Coordinates of C-alpha atoms and ligand atoms in Angstrom, one line a residue:
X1 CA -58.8 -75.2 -64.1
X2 CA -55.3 -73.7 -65.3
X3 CA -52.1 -74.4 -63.4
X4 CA -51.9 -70.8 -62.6
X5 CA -54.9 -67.9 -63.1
X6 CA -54.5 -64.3 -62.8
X7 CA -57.7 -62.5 -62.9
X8 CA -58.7 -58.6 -63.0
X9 CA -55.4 -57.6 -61.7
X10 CA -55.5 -54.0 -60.6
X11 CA -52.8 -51.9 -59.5
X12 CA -52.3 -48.3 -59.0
X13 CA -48.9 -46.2 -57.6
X14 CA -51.1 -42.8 -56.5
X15 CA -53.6 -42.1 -59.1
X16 CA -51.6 -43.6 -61.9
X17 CA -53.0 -47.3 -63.4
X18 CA -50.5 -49.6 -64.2
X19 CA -52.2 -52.8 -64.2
X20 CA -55.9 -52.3 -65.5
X21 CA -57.8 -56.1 -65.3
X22 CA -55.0 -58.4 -66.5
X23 CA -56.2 -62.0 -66.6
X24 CA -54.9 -64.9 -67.8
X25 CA -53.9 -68.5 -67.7
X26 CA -50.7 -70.7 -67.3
X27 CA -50.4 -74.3 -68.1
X28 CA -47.8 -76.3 -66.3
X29 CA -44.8 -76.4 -68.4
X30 CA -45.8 -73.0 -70.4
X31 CA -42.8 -70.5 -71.3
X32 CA -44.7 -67.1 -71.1
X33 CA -42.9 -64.4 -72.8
X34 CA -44.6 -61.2 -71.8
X35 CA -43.6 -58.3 -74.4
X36 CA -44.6 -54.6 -74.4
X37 CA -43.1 -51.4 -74.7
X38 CA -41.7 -49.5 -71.6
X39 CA -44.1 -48.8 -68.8
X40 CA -46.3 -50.9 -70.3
X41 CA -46.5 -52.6 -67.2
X42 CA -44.6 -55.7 -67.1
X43 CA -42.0 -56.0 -64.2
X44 CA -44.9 -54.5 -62.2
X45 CA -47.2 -57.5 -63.0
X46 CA -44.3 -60.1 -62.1
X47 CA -43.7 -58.2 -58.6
X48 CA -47.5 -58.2 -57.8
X49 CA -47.2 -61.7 -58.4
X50 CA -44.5 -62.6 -56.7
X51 CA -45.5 -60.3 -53.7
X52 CA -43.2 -57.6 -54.3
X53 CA -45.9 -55.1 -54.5
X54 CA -49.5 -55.4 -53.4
X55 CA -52.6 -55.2 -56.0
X56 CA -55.4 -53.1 -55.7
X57 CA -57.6 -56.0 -56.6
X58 CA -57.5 -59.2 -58.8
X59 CA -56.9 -62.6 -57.8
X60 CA -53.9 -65.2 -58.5
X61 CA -54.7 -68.8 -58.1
X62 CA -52.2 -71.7 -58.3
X63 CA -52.9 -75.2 -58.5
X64 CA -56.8 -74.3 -57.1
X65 CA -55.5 -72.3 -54.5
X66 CA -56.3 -68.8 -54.2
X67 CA -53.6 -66.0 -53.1
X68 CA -55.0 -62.6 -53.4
X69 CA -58.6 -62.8 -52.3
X70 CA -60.8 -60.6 -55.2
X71 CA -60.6 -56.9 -53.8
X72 CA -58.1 -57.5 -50.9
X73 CA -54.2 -56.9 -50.6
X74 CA -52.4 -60.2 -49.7
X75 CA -51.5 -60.4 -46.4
X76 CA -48.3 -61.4 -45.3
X77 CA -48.2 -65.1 -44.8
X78 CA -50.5 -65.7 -47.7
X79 CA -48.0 -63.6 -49.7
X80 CA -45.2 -65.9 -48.3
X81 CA -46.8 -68.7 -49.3
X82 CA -47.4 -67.5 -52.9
X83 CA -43.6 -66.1 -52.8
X84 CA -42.6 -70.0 -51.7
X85 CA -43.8 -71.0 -54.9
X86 CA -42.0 -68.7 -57.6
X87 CA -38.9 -67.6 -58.3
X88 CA -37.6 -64.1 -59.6
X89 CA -34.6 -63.2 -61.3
X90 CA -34.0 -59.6 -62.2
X91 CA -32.2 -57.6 -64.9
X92 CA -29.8 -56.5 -61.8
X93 CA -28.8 -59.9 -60.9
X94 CA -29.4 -58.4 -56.9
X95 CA -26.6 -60.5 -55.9
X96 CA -25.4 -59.9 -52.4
X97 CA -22.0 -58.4 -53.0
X98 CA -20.6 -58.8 -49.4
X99 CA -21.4 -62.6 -49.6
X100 CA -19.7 -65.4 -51.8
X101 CA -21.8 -67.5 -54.1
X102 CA -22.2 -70.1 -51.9
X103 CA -23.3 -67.8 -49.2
X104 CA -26.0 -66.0 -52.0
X105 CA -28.0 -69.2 -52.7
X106 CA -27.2 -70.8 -48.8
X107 CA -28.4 -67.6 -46.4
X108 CA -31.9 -66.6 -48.4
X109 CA -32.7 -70.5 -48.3
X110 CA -32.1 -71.0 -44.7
X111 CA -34.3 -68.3 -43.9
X112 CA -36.8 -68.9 -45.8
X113 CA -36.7 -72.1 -45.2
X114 CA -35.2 -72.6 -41.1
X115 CA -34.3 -76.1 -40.5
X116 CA -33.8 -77.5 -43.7
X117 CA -30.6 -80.2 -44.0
X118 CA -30.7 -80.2 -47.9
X119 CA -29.3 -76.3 -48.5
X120 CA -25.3 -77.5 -49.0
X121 CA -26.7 -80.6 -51.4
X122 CA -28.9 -78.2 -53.4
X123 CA -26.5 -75.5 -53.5
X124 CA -23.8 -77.5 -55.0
X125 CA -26.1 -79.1 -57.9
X126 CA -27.8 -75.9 -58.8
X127 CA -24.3 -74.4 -59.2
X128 CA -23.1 -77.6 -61.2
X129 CA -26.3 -77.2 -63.4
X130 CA -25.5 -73.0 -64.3
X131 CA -22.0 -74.4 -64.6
X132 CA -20.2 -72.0 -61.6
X133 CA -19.5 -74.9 -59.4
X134 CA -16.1 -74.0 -59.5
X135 CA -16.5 -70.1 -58.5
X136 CA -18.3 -71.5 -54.9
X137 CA -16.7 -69.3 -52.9
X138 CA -16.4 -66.2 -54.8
X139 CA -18.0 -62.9 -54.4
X140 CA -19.7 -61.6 -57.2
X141 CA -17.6 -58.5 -57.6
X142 CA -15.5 -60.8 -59.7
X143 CA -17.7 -62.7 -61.9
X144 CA -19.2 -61.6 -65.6
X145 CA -22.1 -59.9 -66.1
X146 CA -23.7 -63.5 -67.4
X147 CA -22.2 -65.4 -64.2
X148 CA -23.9 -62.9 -62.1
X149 CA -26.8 -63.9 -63.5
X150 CA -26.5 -67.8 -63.9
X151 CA -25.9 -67.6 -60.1
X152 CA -29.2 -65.4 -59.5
X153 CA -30.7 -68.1 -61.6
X154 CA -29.3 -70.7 -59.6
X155 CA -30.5 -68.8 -56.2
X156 CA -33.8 -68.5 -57.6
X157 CA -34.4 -72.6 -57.9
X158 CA -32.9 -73.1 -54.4
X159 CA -36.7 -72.9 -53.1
X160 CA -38.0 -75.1 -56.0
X161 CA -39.8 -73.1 -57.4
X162 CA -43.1 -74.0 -59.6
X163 CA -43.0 -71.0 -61.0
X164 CA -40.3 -68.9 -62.3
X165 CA -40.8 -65.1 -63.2
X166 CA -37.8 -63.2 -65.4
X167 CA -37.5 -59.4 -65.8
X168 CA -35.7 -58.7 -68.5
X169 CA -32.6 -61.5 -67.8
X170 CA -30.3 -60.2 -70.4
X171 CA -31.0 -56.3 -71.0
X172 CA -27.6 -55.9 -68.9
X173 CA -25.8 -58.1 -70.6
X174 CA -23.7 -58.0 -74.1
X175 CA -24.6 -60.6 -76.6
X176 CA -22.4 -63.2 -76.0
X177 CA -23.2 -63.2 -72.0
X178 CA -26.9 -63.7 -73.2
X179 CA -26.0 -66.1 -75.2
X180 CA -24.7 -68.6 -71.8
X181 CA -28.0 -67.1 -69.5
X182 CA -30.5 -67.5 -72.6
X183 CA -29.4 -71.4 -72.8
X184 CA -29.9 -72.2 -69.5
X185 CA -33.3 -70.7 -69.6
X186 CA -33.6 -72.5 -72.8
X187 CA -32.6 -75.8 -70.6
X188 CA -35.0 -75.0 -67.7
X189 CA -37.8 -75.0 -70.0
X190 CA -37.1 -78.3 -71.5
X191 CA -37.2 -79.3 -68.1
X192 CA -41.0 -78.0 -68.1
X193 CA -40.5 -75.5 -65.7
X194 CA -43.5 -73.2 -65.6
X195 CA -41.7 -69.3 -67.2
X196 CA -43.1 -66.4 -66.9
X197 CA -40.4 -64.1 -69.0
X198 CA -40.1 -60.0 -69.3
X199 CA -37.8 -59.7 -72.1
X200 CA -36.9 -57.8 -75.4
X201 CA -35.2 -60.7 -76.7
X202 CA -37.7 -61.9 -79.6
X203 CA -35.4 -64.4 -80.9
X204 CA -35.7 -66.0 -77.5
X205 CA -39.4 -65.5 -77.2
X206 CA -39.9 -66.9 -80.8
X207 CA -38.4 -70.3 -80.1
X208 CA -38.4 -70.9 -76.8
X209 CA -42.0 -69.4 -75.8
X210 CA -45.2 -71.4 -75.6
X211 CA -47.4 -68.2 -76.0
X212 CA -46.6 -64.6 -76.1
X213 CA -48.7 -61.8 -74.4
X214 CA -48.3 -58.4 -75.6
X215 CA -49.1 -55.6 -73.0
X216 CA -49.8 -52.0 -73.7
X217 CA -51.2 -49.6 -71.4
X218 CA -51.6 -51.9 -68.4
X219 CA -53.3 -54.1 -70.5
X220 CA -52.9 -57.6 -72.1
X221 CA -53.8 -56.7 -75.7
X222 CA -52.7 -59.4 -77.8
X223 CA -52.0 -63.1 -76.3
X224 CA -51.3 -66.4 -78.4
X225 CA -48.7 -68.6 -79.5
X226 CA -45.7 -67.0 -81.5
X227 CA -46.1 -68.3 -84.6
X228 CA -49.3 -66.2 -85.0
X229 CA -48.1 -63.0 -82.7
X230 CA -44.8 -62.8 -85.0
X231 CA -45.9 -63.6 -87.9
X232 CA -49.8 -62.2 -88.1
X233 CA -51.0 -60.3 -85.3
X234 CA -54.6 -59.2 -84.5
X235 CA -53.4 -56.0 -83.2
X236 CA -52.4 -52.6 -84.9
X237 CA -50.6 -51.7 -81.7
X238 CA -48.8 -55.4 -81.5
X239 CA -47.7 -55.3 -85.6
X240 CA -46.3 -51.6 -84.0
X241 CA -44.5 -52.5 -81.4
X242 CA -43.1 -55.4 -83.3
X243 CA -42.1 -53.1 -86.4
X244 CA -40.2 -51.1 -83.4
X245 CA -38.7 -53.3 -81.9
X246 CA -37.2 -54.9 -84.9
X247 CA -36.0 -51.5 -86.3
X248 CA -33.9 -51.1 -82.9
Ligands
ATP301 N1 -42.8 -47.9 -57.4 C1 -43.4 -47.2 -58.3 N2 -43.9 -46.0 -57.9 C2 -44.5 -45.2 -58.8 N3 -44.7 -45.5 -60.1 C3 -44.1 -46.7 -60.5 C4 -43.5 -47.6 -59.6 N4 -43.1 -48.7 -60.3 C5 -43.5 -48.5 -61.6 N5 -44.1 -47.3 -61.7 C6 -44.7 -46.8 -63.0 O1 -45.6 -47.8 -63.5 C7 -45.5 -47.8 -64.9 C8 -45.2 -49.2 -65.3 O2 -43.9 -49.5 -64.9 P1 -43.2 -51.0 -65.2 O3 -41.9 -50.9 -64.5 O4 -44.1 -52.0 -64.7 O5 -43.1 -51.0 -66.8 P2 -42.3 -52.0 -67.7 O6 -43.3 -52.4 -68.7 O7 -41.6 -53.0 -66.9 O8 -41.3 -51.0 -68.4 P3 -39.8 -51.3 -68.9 O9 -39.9 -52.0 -70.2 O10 -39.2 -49.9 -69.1 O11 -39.1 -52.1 -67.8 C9 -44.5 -46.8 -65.3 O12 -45.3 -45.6 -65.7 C10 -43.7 -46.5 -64.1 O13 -43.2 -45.2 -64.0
MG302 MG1 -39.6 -53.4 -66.6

């Protein structure tokens, strides 16, 4: 059995489908990159899975454990519990702008996780490791665009995570600042860590991506490893959207 499964996913906002039967499988160490035009349905995939949104029906299953039981919303605790496992880092950064950086990884950790003695220790490596140890007690009014997000990066691992989901890291960010967020995602997966990653950067998703899925339509219509997506794929619509993108 795969690391991770997602099976049938199905999700509706009123009558409108936006996931229609996704399924597929993660290995442990895999860098997803999930492609696919706009409204395609990919940061609404990565919040059902994380728990931001409920699914109509579908299942995810981690490590033999199932979280969304086939036909049922998750409910609260098992959502927690499927939450506790991945990390999500938006194109928005969602910083906390009325707390310092410290206070951004510290506060969501402590209560998520009440009691622990290991925040300050964790804190301070995780910052050393996106290199803003030294902007500890800032607030994130007055960092870049691309230390914004190496800190969201940094509150994301706080819970280590098994699992860490991206939407669209570096859409807000010019090229340089993508440059410094794109290498420490390059880092993390050297590291293994399991990536799921929303993004338009197909330089990123060419090198640093295990296997690519292509969505269209609420749909995964294309999946395999770059070197065939990029170079000869399946699809019409993927050799499309690829022929777009790269026009851009
Ligand atoms: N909360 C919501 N309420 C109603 N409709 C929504 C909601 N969130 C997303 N949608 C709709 O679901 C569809 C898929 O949206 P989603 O944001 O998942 O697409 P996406 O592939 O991430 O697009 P983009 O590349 O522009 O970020 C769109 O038609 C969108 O308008
Ligand atoms: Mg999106």
């Amino acid at each position: 059995m795969a690391f991770l499964e997602v099976r049938q996913l199905e999700k509706s906002f009123d009558a409108l489908p936006v996931l229609r039967g996704v399924s597929f499988t993660v290995e442990r160490g895999d860098v997803i990159a999930v492609i696919g035009s706009s409204g395609s349905g990919k940061s609404t995939l990565l919040r059902c899975l994380i728990g931001l949104e409920t699914v109509d029906s579908g299942t995810v299953t981690i490590d033999g454990e199932t979280f969304i039981p086939e036909g049922q919303s998750p409910d609260p605790r098992r959502r927690k519990a499927l939450a506790g496992r991945m990390g999500m880092v938006f194109q928005n950064f969602n910083l906390f702008p009325h707390m310092t950086v410290r206070q951004n990884l510290l506060e969501p950790y402590r209560m998520t996780t009440p009691g622990a003695a290991d925040g300050e220790e964790k804190c301070r490596r995780l910052l050393e490791k996106v290199g803003l140890l030294d902007k500890a007690d800032v607030y994130p009014s007055k960092l870049s665009g691309g230390q914004k997000q190496r800190v969201a990066i940094a509150r994301a691992l706080m819970k280590s995570p098994e699992i860490m989901l991206f939407d669209e890291p570096t859409s807000a960010l010019d090229p340089l600042l993508t440059g410094e967020v794109l290498s420490i995602m390059r880092r993390l997966a050297e590291e293994h860590m399991t990536m799921l990653v929303v993004t338009h950067e197909m330089s990123f998703a060419q090198e640093a991506a295990s296997r690519v899925l292509f969505m269209k339509d609420g749909c995964i219509a294309e999946e395999g490893p770059p070197s065939e997506i990029f170079t000869r794929p399946r699809q019409p619509e993927t050799a499309a959207f690829l022929g777009s993108v790269s026009r851009r």
